[in-house]
Tab-separated table of C-alpha atoms in Angstrom:
chain	number	residue	atom	x	y	z
M	7	MET	CA	1.834	-8.734	40.731
M	8	GLY	CA	0.132	-5.331	41.313
M	9	ALA	CA	-2.108	-3.579	38.808
M	10	SER	CA	0.483	-0.898	38.143
M	11	LEU	CA	3.171	-3.481	37.384
M	12	MET	CA	0.781	-5.384	35.117
M	13	ALA	CA	0.057	-2.175	33.229
M	14	ARG	CA	3.779	-1.745	32.658
M	15	ASN	CA	4.192	-5.183	31.125
M	16	ILE	CA	1.031	-5.676	29.147
M	17	PHE	CA	1.849	-5.456	25.430
M	18	ASN	CA	4.139	-7.732	23.507
M	19	GLN	CA	3.984	-5.952	20.164
M	20	PRO	CA	7.036	-4.848	18.127
M	21	PRO	CA	7.119	-1.041	18.363
M	22	LYS	CA	7.658	1.077	15.276
M	23	ASP	CA	11.114	2.352	14.358
M	24	GLU	CA	12.448	5.231	16.436
M	25	LYS	CA	9.339	5.371	18.652
M	26	GLU	CA	8.941	5.228	22.393
M	27	SER	CA	8.855	2.025	24.431
M	28	ALA	CA	9.910	1.091	27.908
M	29	ALA	CA	12.505	-0.863	29.783
M	30	PRO	CA	12.349	-1.702	33.497
M	31	SER	CA	12.349	1.558	35.388
M	32	PRO	CA	11.451	2.766	38.865
M	33	ALA	CA	8.364	4.817	39.673
M	34	PRO	CA	8.910	8.574	39.890
M	35	VAL	CA	10.592	9.746	43.064
M	36	LYS	CA	7.985	12.181	44.326
M	37	SER	CA	9.955	13.185	47.406
M	38	SER	CA	12.899	14.700	45.558
M	39	LYS	CA	11.496	17.049	42.943
M	40	LEU	CA	13.771	19.178	40.885
M	41	PRO	CA	12.800	22.788	40.147
M	42	GLY	CA	10.787	23.315	37.004
M	43	SER	CA	7.581	24.598	35.513
M	44	VAL	CA	4.666	22.465	34.348
M	45	GLY	CA	3.290	25.354	32.321
M	46	GLY	CA	6.471	25.559	30.274
M	47	LEU	CA	5.842	22.061	28.956
M	48	ARG	CA	2.688	23.178	27.189
M	49	ASP	CA	4.827	24.719	24.471
M	50	SER	CA	5.317	22.662	21.325
M	51	LEU	CA	7.920	19.903	21.544
M	52	ARG	CA	9.343	21.256	18.325
M	53	GLU	CA	10.375	24.344	20.272
M	54	ILE	CA	11.907	22.144	22.981
M	55	THR	CA	14.098	20.340	20.458
M	56	ALA	CA	15.535	23.673	19.400
M	57	ASN	CA	17.542	23.653	22.639
M	58	SER	CA	21.162	22.619	22.522
M	59	ILE	CA	21.743	18.868	22.179
M	60	ARG	CA	24.529	17.184	24.128
M	61	ASP	CA	26.418	13.947	23.519
M	62	ILE	CA	26.198	11.880	26.717
M	63	GLU	CA	27.607	8.480	27.607
M	64	PRO	CA	24.658	6.038	27.885
M	65	ASP	CA	25.891	4.578	31.173
M	66	ARG	CA	25.407	7.999	32.785
M	67	ILE	CA	21.639	7.869	32.110
M	68	ASP	CA	19.258	6.055	34.469
M	69	MET	CA	15.874	4.687	33.429
M	70	ASP	CA	13.174	6.646	35.213
M	71	GLY	CA	9.466	7.427	35.325
M	72	LEU	CA	6.329	5.650	34.158
M	73	ARG	CA	6.281	3.694	30.954
M	74	ASP	CA	4.050	4.655	28.051
M	75	ARG	CA	5.078	1.636	25.991
M	76	LEU	CA	5.132	-1.741	27.550
M	77	ILE	CA	7.188	-4.921	26.992
M	78	LEU	CA	10.482	-4.127	25.309
M	79	GLU	CA	11.277	-6.744	22.652
M	80	ASP	CA	14.869	-7.643	21.853
M	81	SER	CA	14.051	-8.065	18.173
M	82	SER	CA	12.614	-4.573	17.829
M	83	ILE	CA	15.543	-2.970	19.665
M	84	GLU	CA	17.971	-4.838	17.440
M	85	ASP	CA	16.190	-3.499	14.338
M	86	LEU	CA	16.401	0.024	15.729
M	87	ALA	CA	20.079	-0.475	16.607
M	88	GLU	CA	20.791	-1.573	13.039
M	89	SER	CA	19.027	1.520	11.689
M	90	ILE	CA	21.132	3.746	13.962
M	91	ARG	CA	24.311	1.968	12.832
M	92	LYS	CA	23.472	2.819	9.217
M	93	HIS	CA	21.939	6.271	9.531
M	94	GLY	CA	22.902	7.567	12.964
M	95	GLN	CA	20.558	8.730	15.711
M	96	GLN	CA	18.005	10.903	13.938
M	97	VAL	CA	15.933	11.958	16.976
M	98	PRO	CA	17.431	13.013	20.340
M	99	ILE	CA	16.194	11.673	23.625
M	100	MET	CA	15.369	13.924	26.580
M	101	VAL	CA	16.926	13.651	30.049
M	102	ARG	CA	16.987	15.641	33.262
M	103	PRO	CA	19.795	16.041	35.802
M	104	SER	CA	19.909	13.408	38.529
M	105	ASP	CA	20.465	14.028	42.216
M	106	GLN	CA	23.852	12.361	41.699
M	107	PRO	CA	26.661	14.348	40.058
M	108	ASP	CA	27.212	13.828	36.313
M	109	ARG	CA	24.194	11.525	36.003
M	110	TYR	CA	20.847	11.951	34.279
M	111	ARG	CA	17.311	10.495	34.476
M	112	ILE	CA	15.524	9.730	31.237
M	113	ILE	CA	12.314	11.574	30.354
M	114	TYR	CA	11.651	9.979	26.972
M	115	GLY	CA	13.552	7.954	24.386
M	116	ARG	CA	13.926	4.633	26.207
M	117	ARG	CA	14.053	2.522	23.044
M	118	ARG	CA	16.605	4.806	21.431
M	119	LEU	CA	18.777	4.672	24.533
M	120	ALA	CA	18.587	0.853	24.644
M	121	ALA	CA	19.520	0.644	20.955
M	122	ILE	CA	22.497	2.991	21.295
M	123	ARG	CA	23.764	0.954	24.237
M	124	ARG	CA	24.010	-1.936	21.780
M	125	VAL	CA	25.575	0.116	19.031
M	126	GLY	CA	28.095	1.864	21.280
M	127	GLY	CA	29.075	5.496	21.454
M	128	THR	CA	27.330	8.502	22.917
M	129	VAL	CA	23.621	9.323	22.773
M	130	LYS	CA	22.292	12.681	21.590
M	131	ALA	CA	20.142	14.142	24.352
M	132	ILE	CA	18.286	17.320	25.225
M	133	VAL	CA	18.946	18.144	28.890
M	134	ARG	CA	16.086	19.873	30.707
M	135	THR	CA	15.741	20.667	34.404
M	136	LEU	CA	12.176	19.521	35.095
M	137	ASP	CA	10.253	18.301	38.121
M	138	ASP	CA	8.310	15.023	38.111
M	139	ASP	CA	5.075	16.575	36.821
M	140	ALA	CA	6.754	18.452	33.992
M	141	SER	CA	8.781	15.369	33.044
M	142	LEU	CA	5.611	13.286	32.795
M	143	ILE	CA	3.951	15.905	30.595
M	144	ALA	CA	6.974	16.005	28.282
M	145	GLN	CA	6.986	12.208	28.078
M	146	GLY	CA	3.278	12.034	27.284
M	147	GLN	CA	3.351	14.851	24.714
M	148	GLU	CA	6.357	13.445	22.856
M	149	ASN	CA	4.700	10.034	22.897
M	150	ASN	CA	1.486	11.457	21.432
M	151	LEU	CA	3.309	13.375	18.698
M	152	ARG	CA	5.496	10.479	17.558
M	153	LEU	CA	3.752	7.250	18.513
M	154	ASP	CA	0.036	8.045	18.171
M	155	PRO	CA	-0.796	5.581	20.972
M	156	SER	CA	-3.942	3.501	20.742
M	157	PHE	CA	-6.953	3.951	22.992
M	158	ILE	CA	-5.994	1.048	25.230
M	159	GLU	CA	-2.349	2.190	25.476
M	160	LYS	CA	-3.520	5.612	26.668
M	161	SER	CA	-5.918	3.948	29.091
M	162	LEU	CA	-3.147	1.900	30.669
M	163	PHE	CA	-0.851	4.924	30.890
M	164	ILE	CA	-3.642	6.881	32.624
M	165	LYS	CA	-4.220	4.022	35.044
M	166	GLU	CA	-0.534	3.923	35.920
M	167	MET	CA	-0.277	7.700	36.337
M	168	GLN	CA	-3.272	7.751	38.678
M	169	GLU	CA	-1.900	4.876	40.747
M	170	ALA	CA	1.435	6.710	40.994
M	171	GLY	CA	-0.361	9.701	42.511
M	172	TYR	CA	-0.182	12.268	39.703
M	173	LYS	CA	-2.803	15.017	39.848
M	174	PRO	CA	-5.664	15.096	37.292
M	175	GLY	CA	-4.372	18.270	35.624
M	176	VAL	CA	-0.943	16.762	35.025
M	177	ILE	CA	-2.471	13.614	33.512
M	178	GLN	CA	-4.672	15.694	31.235
M	179	ASP	CA	-1.714	17.765	30.031
M	180	ALA	CA	0.449	14.670	29.499
M	181	LEU	CA	-2.000	13.155	27.027
M	182	GLY	CA	-3.775	16.257	25.761
M	183	LEU	CA	-7.143	15.042	27.092
M	184	THR	CA	-10.016	16.755	28.875
M	185	ARG	CA	-11.149	15.570	32.301
M	186	GLN	CA	-14.011	13.707	30.606
M	187	GLY	CA	-11.585	12.146	28.146
M	188	VAL	CA	-9.439	10.793	30.976
M	189	SER	CA	-12.571	9.457	32.682
M	190	ASN	CA	-13.699	7.707	29.481
M	191	HIS	CA	-10.391	5.859	29.226
M	192	ARG	CA	-10.298	4.906	32.898
M	193	VAL	CA	-13.867	3.565	32.973
M	194	VAL	CA	-13.086	1.088	30.205
M	195	ILE	CA	-9.695	-0.106	31.490
M	196	GLU	CA	-11.174	-0.811	34.929
M	197	GLN	CA	-13.615	-3.297	33.383
M	198	LEU	CA	-11.018	-5.266	31.390
M	199	PRO	CA	-8.851	-8.084	32.763
M	200	ASP	CA	-5.155	-7.234	32.435
M	201	GLU	CA	-4.455	-10.593	30.812
M	202	LEU	CA	-7.091	-9.992	28.135
M	203	VAL	CA	-5.450	-6.703	27.118
M	204	ARG	CA	-2.025	-8.357	27.094
M	205	LEU	CA	-3.296	-11.147	24.844
M	206	ILE	CA	-4.850	-8.735	22.336
M	207	GLY	CA	-2.233	-5.965	22.384
M	208	PRO	CA	-2.448	-2.259	21.450
M	209	ALA	CA	-5.133	-2.746	18.753
M	210	HIS	CA	-4.592	0.534	16.906
M	211	GLY	CA	-7.848	1.755	15.369
M	212	VAL	CA	-10.000	0.081	18.026
M	213	GLY	CA	-11.691	2.781	20.085
M	214	ARG	CA	-13.553	3.255	23.337
M	215	ARG	CA	-16.915	1.970	22.137
M	216	GLN	CA	-15.474	-1.312	20.840
M	217	TRP	CA	-13.367	-1.962	23.939
M	218	GLY	CA	-16.383	-1.045	26.063
M	219	ASP	CA	-18.600	-3.501	24.158
M	220	LEU	CA	-16.049	-6.251	24.778
M	221	ALA	CA	-15.824	-5.369	28.472
M	222	ALA	CA	-19.620	-5.565	28.784
M	223	LEU	CA	-19.496	-9.218	27.694
M	224	SER	CA	-17.476	-10.114	30.805
M	225	GLU	CA	-20.733	-10.521	32.733
M	226	LYS	CA	-21.881	-13.203	30.299
M	227	VAL	CA	-18.819	-15.200	29.221
M	228	PRO	CA	-15.222	-15.823	30.405
M	229	LEU	CA	-13.357	-13.336	28.207
M	230	VAL	CA	-9.809	-14.483	28.969
M	231	ASP	CA	-10.546	-18.170	28.372
M	232	ILE	CA	-12.251	-17.431	25.045
M	233	ALA	CA	-9.413	-15.095	24.018
M	234	ARG	CA	-6.776	-17.748	24.717
M	235	GLU	CA	-8.675	-20.344	22.698
M	236	THR	CA	-9.358	-17.965	19.812
M	237	LEU	CA	-5.853	-16.529	19.531
M	238	ALA	CA	-4.212	-19.965	19.732
M	239	SER	CA	-5.623	-20.701	16.278
M	240	LEU	CA	-4.302	-17.466	14.715
M	241	PRO	CA	-0.803	-16.950	13.260
M	242	ASP	CA	1.684	-15.180	15.521
M	243	THR	CA	1.960	-12.415	12.926
M	244	THR	CA	-1.742	-11.518	13.172
M	245	PRO	CA	-2.079	-7.724	13.662
M	246	SER	CA	-3.299	-6.692	17.083
M	247	SER	CA	-6.448	-5.044	15.709
M	248	ASP	CA	-7.361	-8.293	13.928
M	249	LYS	CA	-6.818	-10.171	17.191
M	250	PHE	CA	-9.306	-7.840	18.854
M	251	GLN	CA	-11.924	-8.466	16.177
M	252	ALA	CA	-11.455	-12.245	16.376
M	253	VAL	CA	-11.803	-12.229	20.165
M	254	TYR	CA	-14.817	-9.925	20.059
M	255	VAL	CA	-16.627	-12.083	17.492
M	256	ALA	CA	-15.904	-15.248	19.485
M	257	CYS	CA	-17.060	-13.712	22.772
M	258	SER	CA	-20.212	-12.270	21.183
M	259	SER	CA	-21.060	-15.658	19.687
M	260	LYS	CA	-20.588	-17.407	23.044
M	261	ALA	CA	-22.735	-14.787	24.768
M	262	ARG	CA	-25.559	-15.242	22.233
M	263	GLY	CA	-25.379	-19.005	22.691
M	264	ALA	CA	-25.603	-18.641	26.458
M	265	ALA	CA	-28.576	-16.298	26.097
M	266	ASP	CA	-30.360	-18.707	23.762
M	267	GLN	CA	-29.785	-21.590	26.185
M	268	SER	CA	-31.112	-19.508	29.046
M	269	ALA	CA	-34.186	-18.507	27.025
M	270	ARG	CA	-34.959	-22.126	26.128
M	271	GLY	CA	-34.631	-23.123	29.763
M	272	GLN	CA	-34.188	-26.567	31.284
M	273	THR	CA	-36.777	-29.100	32.495
M	274	THR	CA	-35.951	-31.787	35.041
M	275	VAL	CA	-38.127	-34.769	35.917
M	276	VAL	CA	-38.258	-35.226	39.691
M	277	LYS	CA	-38.611	-38.868	40.810
M	278	ASP	CA	-39.323	-40.600	44.117
M	279	ASN	CA	-37.096	-43.218	45.761
M	280	SER	CA	-38.537	-45.975	43.607
M	281	GLY	CA	-37.831	-44.058	40.389
M	282	SER	CA	-41.427	-43.121	39.631
M	283	PRO	CA	-42.011	-39.579	38.358
M	284	VAL	CA	-43.368	-37.112	40.920
M	285	GLY	CA	-43.450	-33.999	38.782
M	286	THR	CA	-41.276	-31.670	36.659
M	287	LEU	CA	-39.151	-28.649	37.511
M	288	SER	CA	-38.790	-26.105	34.678
M	289	VAL	CA	-36.287	-23.244	34.891
M	290	ASP	CA	-35.607	-20.509	32.315
M	291	GLY	CA	-34.442	-16.918	32.321
M	292	LYS	CA	-37.835	-15.646	33.449
M	293	SER	CA	-39.355	-18.155	35.868
M	294	ILE	CA	-39.214	-21.346	37.933
M	295	ALA	CA	-42.181	-23.693	37.578
M	296	ILE	CA	-43.165	-26.888	39.430
M	297	LYS	CA	-45.680	-29.020	37.580
M	298	ILE	CA	-47.628	-32.005	38.979
M	299	THR	CA	-49.620	-34.088	36.496
M	300	ARG	CA	-52.941	-34.973	38.130
M	301	LYS	CA	-53.426	-38.237	36.254
M	302	ASP	CA	-50.053	-39.562	37.435
M	303	ASN	CA	-50.384	-38.449	41.090
M	304	PRO	CA	-54.007	-37.401	41.729
M	305	GLU	CA	-53.884	-37.697	45.528
M	306	PHE	CA	-50.535	-35.905	45.849
M	307	GLY	CA	-51.786	-33.241	43.445
M	308	GLN	CA	-54.846	-32.618	45.615
M	309	TRP	CA	-52.716	-32.523	48.785
M	310	LEU	CA	-50.245	-30.037	47.273
M	311	GLU	CA	-53.015	-27.809	45.939
M	312	GLU	CA	-54.470	-27.450	49.440
M	313	ARG	CA	-51.087	-26.545	50.923
M	314	ALA	CA	-49.367	-24.730	48.016
M	315	GLU	CA	-49.788	-21.154	49.271
M	316	THR	CA	-48.785	-21.996	52.849
M	317	THR	CA	-45.828	-24.108	51.703
M	318	LEU	CA	-44.555	-21.415	49.309
M	319	ARG	CA	-44.844	-18.768	52.038
M	320	GLN	CA	-42.935	-20.991	54.478
M	321	LEU	CA	-40.158	-21.562	51.924
M	322	PHE	CA	-39.901	-17.816	51.343
M	323	GLU	CA	-39.670	-17.117	55.080
M	324	GLN	CA	-37.019	-19.848	55.420
M	325	TRP	CA	-35.000	-18.197	52.626
M	326	GLN	CA	-35.271	-14.811	54.347
M	327	ASN	CA	-34.084	-16.271	57.669
M	328	GLU	CA	-31.141	-18.073	56.034
M	329	ARG	CA	-30.132	-14.946	54.138
M	330	GLY	CA	-30.328	-12.863	57.337
M	331	SER	CA	-28.234	-15.316	59.341
M	332	GLY	CA	-25.606	-15.482	56.601
M	333	SER	CA	-25.114	-11.718	56.286
């Protein structure tokens, strides 16, 4: 499974009522752009919603574009469908004309569309003629205004947009970020295993520094293994941000333990074929030491002392030759 596909299926958290999520949808068709203006999307979405709203049959709307929310849960869609049954569709979705007659491609509102397909009837939609770039900006801006995505959700969306070939300016406009802001998100997501993010979830309230601190521990401990073990002991209803804290504490503790073990080092007694001690080998985070006790092996100790420098130099040269032949 590619990184882009993993990014599209990473969270398994129930989304909030009437907020964006995603269902399976194809990547944007870059070769068949519709006319439109990216600059026009920089206006407030409130002004966009002032356009006329149409009632459209759901089966005339195709899923399209990149996904800003990830796994779509049946339970959450059913809750949204029940709310729409009682109160009606309060917020319109946005679509754009398809290349096929009388069909549309969704820009945002995937959860609402899925819920209305369960309820039955038409869906209220704003129809805008936008190209791929402008559609992505509209999707990202509406998502930011209504969902308030977490740091890691934005990071995954950025990763997917970049892999789909969108230009930096379009990505910045879609999420309202500066070039440095996009870079800050991307640097962190590149260091984190996809499975780790999926296990933890969106973790609202957890920012770049905290995710970065967790990513830095990957050089010291197996993050995914520790996360699985830690989260298995937590209730399924544990909030995502609490899952993050539990995993971070567990990984930090393991890393400190590994550092302490490395600092203490390890000493091995080296024996000859008869089982008699020859000397000791001590290894820690700073050095490797070979120790020969003169009273146990006085003659061997004298022999080694006379040849120690030459022997060490020969071992170093042997290591250099083996490294050169292996490269």
